[in-house]
Short mmCIF file of C-alpha atoms in Angstrom, two decimals:
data_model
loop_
_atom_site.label_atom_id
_atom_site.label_comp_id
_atom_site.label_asym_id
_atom_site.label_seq_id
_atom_site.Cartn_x
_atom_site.Cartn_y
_atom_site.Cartn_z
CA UNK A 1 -8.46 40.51 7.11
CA UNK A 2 -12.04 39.04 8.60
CA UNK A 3 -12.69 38.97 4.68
CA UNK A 4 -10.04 37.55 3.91
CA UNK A 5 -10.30 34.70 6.58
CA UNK A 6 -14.00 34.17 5.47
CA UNK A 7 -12.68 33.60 1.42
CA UNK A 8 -9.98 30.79 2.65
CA UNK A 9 -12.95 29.27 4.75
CA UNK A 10 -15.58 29.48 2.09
CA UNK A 11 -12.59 27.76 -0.48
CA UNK A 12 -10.86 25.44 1.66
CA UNK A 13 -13.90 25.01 4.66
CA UNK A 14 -13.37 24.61 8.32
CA UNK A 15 -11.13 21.71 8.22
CA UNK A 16 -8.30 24.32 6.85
CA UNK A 17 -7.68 25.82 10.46
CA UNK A 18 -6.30 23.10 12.13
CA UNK A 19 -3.73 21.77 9.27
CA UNK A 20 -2.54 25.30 8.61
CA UNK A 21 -1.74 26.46 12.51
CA UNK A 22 -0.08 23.07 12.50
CA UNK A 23 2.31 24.08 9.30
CA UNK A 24 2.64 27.38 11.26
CA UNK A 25 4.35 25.52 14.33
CA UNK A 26 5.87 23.70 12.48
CA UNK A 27 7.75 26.11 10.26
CA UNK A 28 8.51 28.35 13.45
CA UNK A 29 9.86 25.61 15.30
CA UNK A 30 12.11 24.07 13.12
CA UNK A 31 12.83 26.99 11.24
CA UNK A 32 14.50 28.84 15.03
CA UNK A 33 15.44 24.79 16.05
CA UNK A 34 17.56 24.13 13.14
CA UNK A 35 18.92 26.97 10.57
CA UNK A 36 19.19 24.32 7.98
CA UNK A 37 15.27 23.94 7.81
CA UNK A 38 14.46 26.94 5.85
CA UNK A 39 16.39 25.98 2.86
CA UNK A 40 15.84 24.73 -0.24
CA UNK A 41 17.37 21.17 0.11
CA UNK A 42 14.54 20.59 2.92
CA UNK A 43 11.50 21.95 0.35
CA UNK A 44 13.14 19.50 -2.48
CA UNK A 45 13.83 16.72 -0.65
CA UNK A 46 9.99 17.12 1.15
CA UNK A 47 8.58 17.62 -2.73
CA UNK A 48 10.46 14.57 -3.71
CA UNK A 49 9.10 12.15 -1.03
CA UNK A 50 5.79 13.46 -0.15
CA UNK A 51 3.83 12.05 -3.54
CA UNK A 52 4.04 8.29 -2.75
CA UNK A 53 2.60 9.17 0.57
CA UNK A 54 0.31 11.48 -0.93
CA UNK A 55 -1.12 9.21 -3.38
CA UNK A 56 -1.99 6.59 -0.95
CA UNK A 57 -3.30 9.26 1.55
CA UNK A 58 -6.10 10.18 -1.57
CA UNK A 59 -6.76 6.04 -1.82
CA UNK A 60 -7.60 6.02 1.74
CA UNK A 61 -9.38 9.63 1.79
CA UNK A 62 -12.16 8.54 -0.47
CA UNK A 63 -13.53 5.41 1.95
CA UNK A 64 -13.37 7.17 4.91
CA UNK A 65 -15.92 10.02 3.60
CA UNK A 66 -17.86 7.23 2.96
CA UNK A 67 -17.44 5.98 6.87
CA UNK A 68 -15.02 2.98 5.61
CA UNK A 69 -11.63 2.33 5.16
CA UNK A 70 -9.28 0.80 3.04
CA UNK A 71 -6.61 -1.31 4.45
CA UNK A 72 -5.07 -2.61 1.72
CA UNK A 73 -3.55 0.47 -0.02
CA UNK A 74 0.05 -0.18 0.24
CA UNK A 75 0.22 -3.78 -1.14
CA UNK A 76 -2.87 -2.76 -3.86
CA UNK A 77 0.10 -0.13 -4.88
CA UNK A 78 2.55 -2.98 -4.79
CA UNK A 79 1.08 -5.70 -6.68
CA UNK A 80 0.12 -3.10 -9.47
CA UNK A 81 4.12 -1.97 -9.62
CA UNK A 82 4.75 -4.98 -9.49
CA UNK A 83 2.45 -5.98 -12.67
CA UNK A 84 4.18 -2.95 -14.37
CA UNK A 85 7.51 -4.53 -13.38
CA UNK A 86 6.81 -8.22 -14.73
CA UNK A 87 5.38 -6.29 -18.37
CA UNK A 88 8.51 -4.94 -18.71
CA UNK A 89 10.68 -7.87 -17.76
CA UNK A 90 8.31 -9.79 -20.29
CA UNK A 91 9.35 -7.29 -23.06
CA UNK A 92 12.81 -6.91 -22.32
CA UNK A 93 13.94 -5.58 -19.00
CA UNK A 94 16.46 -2.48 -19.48
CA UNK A 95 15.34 -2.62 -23.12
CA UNK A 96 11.65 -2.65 -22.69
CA UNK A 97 10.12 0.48 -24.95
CA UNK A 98 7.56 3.05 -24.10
CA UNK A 99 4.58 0.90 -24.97
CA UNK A 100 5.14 -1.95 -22.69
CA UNK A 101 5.34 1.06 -19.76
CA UNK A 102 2.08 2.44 -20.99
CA UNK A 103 0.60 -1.42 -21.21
CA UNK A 104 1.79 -2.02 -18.06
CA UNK A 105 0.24 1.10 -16.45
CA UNK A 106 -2.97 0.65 -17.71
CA UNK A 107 -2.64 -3.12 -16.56
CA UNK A 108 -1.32 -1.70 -12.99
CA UNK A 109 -4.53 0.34 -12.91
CA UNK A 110 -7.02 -2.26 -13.87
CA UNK A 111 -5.69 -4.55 -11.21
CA UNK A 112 -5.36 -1.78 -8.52
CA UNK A 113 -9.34 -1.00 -9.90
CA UNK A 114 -10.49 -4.88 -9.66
CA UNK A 115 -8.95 -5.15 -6.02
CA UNK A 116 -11.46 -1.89 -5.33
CA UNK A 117 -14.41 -3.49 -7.22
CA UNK A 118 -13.96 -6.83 -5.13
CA UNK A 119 -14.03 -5.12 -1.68
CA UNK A 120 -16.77 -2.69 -2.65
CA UNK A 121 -18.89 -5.03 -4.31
CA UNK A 122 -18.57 -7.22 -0.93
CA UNK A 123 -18.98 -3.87 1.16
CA UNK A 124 -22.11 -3.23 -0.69
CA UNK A 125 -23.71 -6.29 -0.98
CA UNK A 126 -22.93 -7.83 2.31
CA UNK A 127 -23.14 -4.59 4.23
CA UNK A 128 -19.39 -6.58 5.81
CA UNK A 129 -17.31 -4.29 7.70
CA UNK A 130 -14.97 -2.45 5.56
CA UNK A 131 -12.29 -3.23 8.07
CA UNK A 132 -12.70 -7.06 7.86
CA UNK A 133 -13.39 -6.96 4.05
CA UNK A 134 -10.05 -4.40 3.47
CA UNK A 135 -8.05 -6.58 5.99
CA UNK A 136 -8.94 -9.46 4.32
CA UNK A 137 -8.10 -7.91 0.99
CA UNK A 138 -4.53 -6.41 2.24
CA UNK A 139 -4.01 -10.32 3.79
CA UNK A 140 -4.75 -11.95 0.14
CA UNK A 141 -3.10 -9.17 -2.00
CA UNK A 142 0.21 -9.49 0.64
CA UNK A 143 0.02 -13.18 0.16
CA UNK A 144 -0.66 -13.24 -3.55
CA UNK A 145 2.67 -11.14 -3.92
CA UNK A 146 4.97 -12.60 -1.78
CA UNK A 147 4.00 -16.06 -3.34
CA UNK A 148 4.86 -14.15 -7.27
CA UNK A 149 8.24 -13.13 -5.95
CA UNK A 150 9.06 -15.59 -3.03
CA UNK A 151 9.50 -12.08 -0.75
CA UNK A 152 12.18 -10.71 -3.22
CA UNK A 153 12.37 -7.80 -5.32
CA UNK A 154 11.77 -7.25 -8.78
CA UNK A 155 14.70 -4.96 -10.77
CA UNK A 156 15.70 -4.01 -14.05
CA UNK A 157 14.35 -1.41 -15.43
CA UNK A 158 14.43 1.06 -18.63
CA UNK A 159 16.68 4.42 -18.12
CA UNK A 160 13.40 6.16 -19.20
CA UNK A 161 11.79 5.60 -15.75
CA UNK A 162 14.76 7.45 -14.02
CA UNK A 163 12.81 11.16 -14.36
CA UNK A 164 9.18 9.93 -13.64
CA UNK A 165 10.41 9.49 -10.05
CA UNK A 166 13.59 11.49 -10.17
CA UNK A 167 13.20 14.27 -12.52
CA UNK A 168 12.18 17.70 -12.54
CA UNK A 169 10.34 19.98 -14.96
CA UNK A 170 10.94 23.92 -14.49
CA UNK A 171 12.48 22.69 -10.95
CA UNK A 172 9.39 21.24 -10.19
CA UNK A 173 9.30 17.43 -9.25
CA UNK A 174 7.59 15.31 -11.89
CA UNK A 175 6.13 13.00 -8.72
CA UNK A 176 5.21 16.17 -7.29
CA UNK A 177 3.49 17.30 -10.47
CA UNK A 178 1.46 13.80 -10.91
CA UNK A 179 0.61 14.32 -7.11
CA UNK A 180 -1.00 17.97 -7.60
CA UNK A 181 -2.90 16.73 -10.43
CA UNK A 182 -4.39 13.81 -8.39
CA UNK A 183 -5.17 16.25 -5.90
CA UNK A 184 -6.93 18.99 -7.91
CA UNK A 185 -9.24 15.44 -9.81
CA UNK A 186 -9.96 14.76 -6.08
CA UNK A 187 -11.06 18.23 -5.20
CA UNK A 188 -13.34 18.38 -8.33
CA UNK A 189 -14.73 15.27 -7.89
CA UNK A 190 -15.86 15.85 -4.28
CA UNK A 191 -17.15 19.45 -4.98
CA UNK A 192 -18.17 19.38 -8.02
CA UNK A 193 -19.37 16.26 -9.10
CA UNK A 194 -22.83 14.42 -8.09
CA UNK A 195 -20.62 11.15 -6.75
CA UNK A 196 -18.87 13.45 -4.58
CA UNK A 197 -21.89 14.58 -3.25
CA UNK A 198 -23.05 11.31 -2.89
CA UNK A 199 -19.97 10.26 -0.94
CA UNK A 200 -20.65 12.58 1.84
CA UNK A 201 -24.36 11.92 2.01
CA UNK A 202 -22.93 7.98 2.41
CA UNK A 203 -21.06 8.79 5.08
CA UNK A 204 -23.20 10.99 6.91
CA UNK A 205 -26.33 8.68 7.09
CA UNK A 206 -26.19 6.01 4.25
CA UNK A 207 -29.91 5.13 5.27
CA UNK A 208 -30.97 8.67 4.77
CA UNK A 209 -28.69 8.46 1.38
CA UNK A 210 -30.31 5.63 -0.15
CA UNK A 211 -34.27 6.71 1.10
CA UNK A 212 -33.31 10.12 -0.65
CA UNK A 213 -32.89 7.91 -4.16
CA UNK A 214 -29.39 7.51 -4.02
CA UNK A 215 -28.00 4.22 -5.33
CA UNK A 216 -25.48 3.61 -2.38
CA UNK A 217 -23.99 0.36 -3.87
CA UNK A 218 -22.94 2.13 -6.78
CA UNK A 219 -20.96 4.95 -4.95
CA UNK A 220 -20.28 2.12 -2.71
CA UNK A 221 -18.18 0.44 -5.16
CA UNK A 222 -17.49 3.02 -6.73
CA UNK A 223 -15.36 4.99 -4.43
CA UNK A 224 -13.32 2.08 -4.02
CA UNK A 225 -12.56 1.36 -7.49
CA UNK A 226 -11.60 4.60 -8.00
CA UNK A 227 -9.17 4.30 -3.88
CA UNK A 228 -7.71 0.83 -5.97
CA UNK A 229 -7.09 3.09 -8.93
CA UNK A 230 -4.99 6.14 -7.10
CA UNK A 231 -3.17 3.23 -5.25
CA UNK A 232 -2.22 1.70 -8.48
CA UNK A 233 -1.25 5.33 -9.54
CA UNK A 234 1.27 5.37 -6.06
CA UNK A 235 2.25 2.25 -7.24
CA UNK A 236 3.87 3.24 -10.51
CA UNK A 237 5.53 5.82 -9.03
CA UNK A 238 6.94 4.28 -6.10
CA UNK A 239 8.59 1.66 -9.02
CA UNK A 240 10.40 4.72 -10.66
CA UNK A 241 11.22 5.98 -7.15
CA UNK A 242 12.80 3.08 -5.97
CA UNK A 243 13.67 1.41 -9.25
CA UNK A 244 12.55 -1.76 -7.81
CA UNK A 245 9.32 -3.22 -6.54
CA UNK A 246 8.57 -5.80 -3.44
CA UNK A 247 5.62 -6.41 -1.41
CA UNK A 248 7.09 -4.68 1.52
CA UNK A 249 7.60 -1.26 -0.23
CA UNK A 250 5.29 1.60 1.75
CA UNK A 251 4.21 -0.91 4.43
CA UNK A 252 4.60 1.88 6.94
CA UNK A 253 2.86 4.90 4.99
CA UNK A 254 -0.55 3.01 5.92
CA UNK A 255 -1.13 4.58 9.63
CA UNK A 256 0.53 7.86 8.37
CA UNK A 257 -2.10 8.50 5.64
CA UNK A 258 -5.20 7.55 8.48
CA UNK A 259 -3.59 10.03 10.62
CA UNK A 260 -2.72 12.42 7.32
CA UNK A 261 -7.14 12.41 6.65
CA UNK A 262 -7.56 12.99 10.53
CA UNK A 263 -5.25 15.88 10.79
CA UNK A 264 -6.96 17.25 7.87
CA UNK A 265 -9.86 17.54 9.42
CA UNK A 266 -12.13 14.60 8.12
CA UNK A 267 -14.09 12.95 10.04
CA UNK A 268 -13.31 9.54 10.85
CA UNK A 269 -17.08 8.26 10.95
CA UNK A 270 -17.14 9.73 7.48
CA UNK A 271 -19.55 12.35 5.89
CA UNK A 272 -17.35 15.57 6.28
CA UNK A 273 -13.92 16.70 4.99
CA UNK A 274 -11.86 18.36 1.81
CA UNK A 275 -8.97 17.00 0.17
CA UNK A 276 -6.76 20.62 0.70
CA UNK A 277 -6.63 20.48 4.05
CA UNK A 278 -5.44 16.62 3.67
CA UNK A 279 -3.05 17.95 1.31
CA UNK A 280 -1.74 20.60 3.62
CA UNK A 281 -1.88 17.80 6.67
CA UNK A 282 0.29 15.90 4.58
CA UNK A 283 3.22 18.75 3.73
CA UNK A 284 3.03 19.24 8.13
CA UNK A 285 3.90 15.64 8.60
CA UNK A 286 6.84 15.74 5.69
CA UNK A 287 8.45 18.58 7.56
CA UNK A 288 7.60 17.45 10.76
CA UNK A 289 9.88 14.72 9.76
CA UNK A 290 12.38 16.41 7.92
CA UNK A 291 12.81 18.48 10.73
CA UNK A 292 13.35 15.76 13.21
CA UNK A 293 16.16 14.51 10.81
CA UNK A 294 17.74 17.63 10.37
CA UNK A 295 17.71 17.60 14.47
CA UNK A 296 19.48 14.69 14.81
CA UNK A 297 16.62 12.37 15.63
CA UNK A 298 15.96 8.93 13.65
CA UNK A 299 12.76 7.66 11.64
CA UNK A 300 11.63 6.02 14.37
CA UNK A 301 11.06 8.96 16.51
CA UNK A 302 9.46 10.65 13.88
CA UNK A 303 6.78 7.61 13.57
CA UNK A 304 6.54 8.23 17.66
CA UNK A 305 5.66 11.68 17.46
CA UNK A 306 3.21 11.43 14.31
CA UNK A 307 1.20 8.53 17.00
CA UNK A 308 1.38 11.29 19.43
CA UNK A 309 0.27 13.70 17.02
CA UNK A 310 -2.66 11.96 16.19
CA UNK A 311 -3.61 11.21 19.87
CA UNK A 312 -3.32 15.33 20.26
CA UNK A 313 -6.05 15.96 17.06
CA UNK A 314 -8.02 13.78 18.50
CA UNK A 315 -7.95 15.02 21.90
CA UNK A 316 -7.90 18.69 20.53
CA UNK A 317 -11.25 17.52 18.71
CA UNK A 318 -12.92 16.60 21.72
CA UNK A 319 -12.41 19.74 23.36
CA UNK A 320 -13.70 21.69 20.49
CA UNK A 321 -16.95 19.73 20.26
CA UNK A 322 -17.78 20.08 24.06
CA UNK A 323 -16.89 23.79 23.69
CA UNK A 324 -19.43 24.28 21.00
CA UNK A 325 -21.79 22.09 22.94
CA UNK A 326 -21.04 24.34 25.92
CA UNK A 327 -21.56 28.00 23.66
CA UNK A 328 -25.10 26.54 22.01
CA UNK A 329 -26.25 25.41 25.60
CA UNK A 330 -25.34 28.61 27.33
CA UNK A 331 -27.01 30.66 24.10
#
């Protein structure tokens, strides 16, 4: 068993403990609380919205290694839906082929890219605080749409999209499928690639990082192309989700995926945390609130308790770091 435990901390590190006693709870709670938990309409309807969330939770995941954040995730996602939305009204609407999609993808991702370049770039350069440069960002981006579509939606859309964000292959969720793969890029890139490496070192002393040789504005702006990028991904699938596309769309996933990192054990001065035990935190807070439904209770309790949640890791994190103070001062 001890071997077993060391393996799964060796794999997934430290951060795994916390995130997986919280799934534990959960499932034990909900699963006596409500008999309708443990079924399979919970796990599909959980699979089914927990990629949008997901995706945005990897945008943000990436700047706060780094000891940033990125504030503009949900409306980077929306204006690049929304530039796959206007390609496709430009070539037809509910006729639109399979090439304008694929244009309008790769257009979604450049723009979701350029809104990462511009705030790393001025991160960088200006050594700015990436809360006032991502505010700033989410304020212009917000703006920029809402002026495109006078704060309406944008509809009409090939029958193709229908299984990107409703379909299923082998009973599997296609979202779910595109989410997984995100997630596994993720993992390699921050454990087996030299800019993951470099993201850590960033956001564990970023003067150390760049007197070691490391070109910090490069990973710098880097990392946040690459946040723009995965928000542009959530983006396209939140447009096949929803079949429709306005600025407001995922406004309220942007505190969930900060407290989504937190729970999975990153730290939020950046430098230290994995993206499985993010990706566990994540499937906790989808059946936290699944459960809550299922209970009777609305959305907005369920946004209460995650707050609460999030006051309790961080509380629980406290303790834990004056306990090990306490054990290396008494050894």
């Amino acid at each position: 068993m001890t071997s077993i435990a060391t393996r799964i901390r060796d794999l997934f590190g430290p951060e795994i403990a916390g995130p997986g006693f919280a799934f534990v709870a959960v499932m034990l709670f909900f699963g006596i609380a409500s008999p309708q938990f443990l079924s399979g309409a919970t796990f599909g309807s959980v699979a089914f919205q927990l990629p949008e969330l997901g995706l945005l939770t990897l945008a943000m995941l990436l700047p706060v290694l780094t000891g940033g954040l990125n504030l503009a995730i949900t409306f980077t996602a929306n204006i690049a839906g929304l530039t796959v939305a206007w390609v496709l009204q430009a070539n037809g609407g509910v006729d639109a082929g399979i090439a304008s999609f694929v244009l309008g993808c790769i257009l979604a991702i450049a723009v979701g890219a350029a809104t990462g370049v511009v705030m790393g770039v001025v991160i960088a350069y200006t050594r700015a605080h990436p809360i006032l440069v991502s505010l700033s960002m989410m304020i212009f981006v917000r703006g920029l749409g809402e002026f495109l579509t006078r704060g309406g939606d944008v509809s009409g859309f090939p029958a193709f999209l229908q299984p990107i964000g409703h379909g299923s292959i082998l009973g599997i969720p296609i979202p779910l499928l595109i989410f997984v793969a995100c997630v596994v890029i993720w993992h390699v890139l921050l454990t087996r690639m030299k800019l993951g490496f470099n993201t850590y070192m960033i956001g564990s002393n970023i003067e150390a990082a760049r007197y070691s040789g490391v070109n910090t504005r490069k990973v710098i702006v880097l990392v946040y192309t690459l946040s723009g990028a995965m928000c542009a991904i959530a983006g396209i699938i939140m447009l096949a989700r929803f079949n429709s596309v306005r600025v407001g769309h995922g406004e309220s996933y942007l505190l969930i995926t900060v407290l989504a990192c937190f729970l999975g054990g990153v730290n939020p001065f950046g430098g230290f945390g994995r993206v499985i035990p993010v990706f566990v935190a994540l499937v906790v807070l989808q059946l936290l609130s699944s459960g809550l439904n299922l209970m009777g209770a609305n959305q907005h309790l369920a946004t209460a308790v995650w707050g609460i949640l999030l006051i309790a890791v961080m509380i629980l994190r406290w303790l834990a770091a004056q306990l090990l103070i306490f054990n290396r001062t008494k050894g």
